[in-house]
């Protein structure tokens, strides 16, 4: 069972930007679904899929930035063991983020 963890801190502006982007992405995905249902031109659908992917990448970068500024920094100041765990976590996140 995965324990529920909370962010050490979240910058209010970043949170608001991420939520706005995610709401927009949600609408775009619904739009893509409708395009597929209607049998729209594949290239037009792919353009919309690309826009969603870019928006999600933007959210991901913002979350990574917040994680490094707050959560990782806190762990580094806590103990060497916590620092090592968060370093490994960040490396894994970077590789997952690149895919």
One Martini backbone bead per residue (centre of mass of N, CA, C, O) as a GRO file, in nm:
protein
   99
    1UNK     BB    1   0.094   0.038   0.024
    2UNK     BB    2   0.057   0.366  -0.043
    3UNK     BB    3   0.159   0.646   0.080
    4UNK     BB    4   0.049   0.958   0.174
    5UNK     BB    5   0.184   1.243   0.039
    6UNK     BB    6   0.312   1.567   0.097
    7UNK     BB    7   0.394   1.861   0.035
    8UNK     BB    8   0.589   2.089   0.181
    9UNK     BB    9   0.546   2.294  -0.069
   10UNK     BB   10   0.335   2.542  -0.244
   11UNK     BB   11   0.311   2.754  -0.486
   12UNK     BB   12   0.039   2.933  -0.556
   13UNK     BB   13   0.096   3.005  -0.853
   14UNK     BB   14   0.162   2.718  -0.949
   15UNK     BB   15  -0.102   2.587  -0.873
   16UNK     BB   16  -0.285   2.764  -1.048
   17UNK     BB   17  -0.150   2.701  -1.319
   18UNK     BB   18  -0.189   2.395  -1.313
   19UNK     BB   19  -0.498   2.392  -1.291
   20UNK     BB   20  -0.550   2.545  -1.551
   21UNK     BB   21  -0.409   2.349  -1.741
   22UNK     BB   22  -0.571   2.093  -1.661
   23UNK     BB   23  -0.844   2.200  -1.752
   24UNK     BB   24  -0.763   2.241  -2.042
   25UNK     BB   25  -0.684   1.949  -2.100
   26UNK     BB   26  -0.956   1.826  -2.042
   27UNK     BB   27  -1.096   1.972  -2.279
   28UNK     BB   28  -0.909   1.868  -2.503
   29UNK     BB   29  -0.971   1.568  -2.466
   30UNK     BB   30  -1.268   1.590  -2.528
   31UNK     BB   31  -1.220   1.701  -2.813
   32UNK     BB   32  -1.068   1.455  -2.919
   33UNK     BB   33  -1.287   1.251  -2.875
   34UNK     BB   34  -1.486   1.388  -3.070
   35UNK     BB   35  -1.310   1.372  -3.320
   36UNK     BB   36  -1.302   1.065  -3.330
   37UNK     BB   37  -1.607   1.013  -3.338
   38UNK     BB   38  -1.629   1.198  -3.615
   39UNK     BB   39  -1.379   1.138  -3.808
   40UNK     BB   40  -1.147   1.310  -3.819
   41UNK     BB   41  -0.865   1.431  -3.916
   42UNK     BB   42  -0.571   1.306  -3.815
   43UNK     BB   43  -0.389   1.561  -3.814
   44UNK     BB   44  -0.577   1.728  -3.632
   45UNK     BB   45  -0.558   1.540  -3.388
   46UNK     BB   46  -0.247   1.543  -3.354
   47UNK     BB   47  -0.228   1.841  -3.282
   48UNK     BB   48  -0.392   1.814  -3.017
   49UNK     BB   49  -0.214   1.606  -2.881
   50UNK     BB   50   0.038   1.785  -2.876
   51UNK     BB   51  -0.084   2.006  -2.695
   52UNK     BB   52  -0.130   1.825  -2.450
   53UNK     BB   53   0.161   1.735  -2.409
   54UNK     BB   54   0.276   2.019  -2.360
   55UNK     BB   55   0.102   2.086  -2.114
   56UNK     BB   56   0.202   1.847  -1.939
   57UNK     BB   57   0.500   1.928  -1.943
   58UNK     BB   58   0.457   2.193  -1.794
   59UNK     BB   59   0.352   2.069  -1.535
   60UNK     BB   60   0.594   1.888  -1.481
   61UNK     BB   61   0.806   2.111  -1.451
   62UNK     BB   62   0.668   2.257  -1.215
   63UNK     BB   63   0.676   2.013  -1.021
   64UNK     BB   64   0.981   1.971  -1.024
   65UNK     BB   65   1.058   2.247  -0.917
   66UNK     BB   66   0.905   2.220  -0.649
   67UNK     BB   67   1.042   1.962  -0.550
   68UNK     BB   68   1.328   2.081  -0.537
   69UNK     BB   69   1.275   2.336  -0.359
   70UNK     BB   70   1.132   2.163  -0.120
   71UNK     BB   71   1.148   1.852  -0.081
   72UNK     BB   72   1.450   1.805  -0.143
   73UNK     BB   73   1.569   2.020   0.041
   74UNK     BB   74   1.460   1.902   0.303
   75UNK     BB   75   1.605   1.624   0.282
   76UNK     BB   76   1.896   1.732   0.272
   77UNK     BB   77   1.871   1.873   0.565
   78UNK     BB   78   1.809   1.623   0.738
   79UNK     BB   79   1.969   1.375   0.580
   80UNK     BB   80   2.160   1.152   0.412
   81UNK     BB   81   1.940   0.943   0.366
   82UNK     BB   82   1.726   1.135   0.251
   83UNK     BB   83   1.901   1.244   0.026
   84UNK     BB   84   1.945   0.976  -0.125
   85UNK     BB   85   1.648   0.919  -0.180
   86UNK     BB   86   1.588   1.183  -0.342
   87UNK     BB   87   1.797   1.145  -0.561
   88UNK     BB   88   1.681   0.885  -0.675
   89UNK     BB   89   1.402   0.999  -0.734
   90UNK     BB   90   1.492   1.221  -0.933
   91UNK     BB   91   1.622   1.042  -1.140
   92UNK     BB   92   1.368   0.881  -1.206
   93UNK     BB   93   1.197   1.127  -1.291
   94UNK     BB   94   1.370   1.217  -1.526
   95UNK     BB   95   1.345   0.959  -1.695
   96UNK     BB   96   1.034   0.962  -1.710
   97UNK     BB   97   1.012   1.254  -1.833
   98UNK     BB   98   1.167   1.186  -2.112
   99UNK     BB   99   0.946   0.986  -2.250
   0.00000   0.00000   0.00000
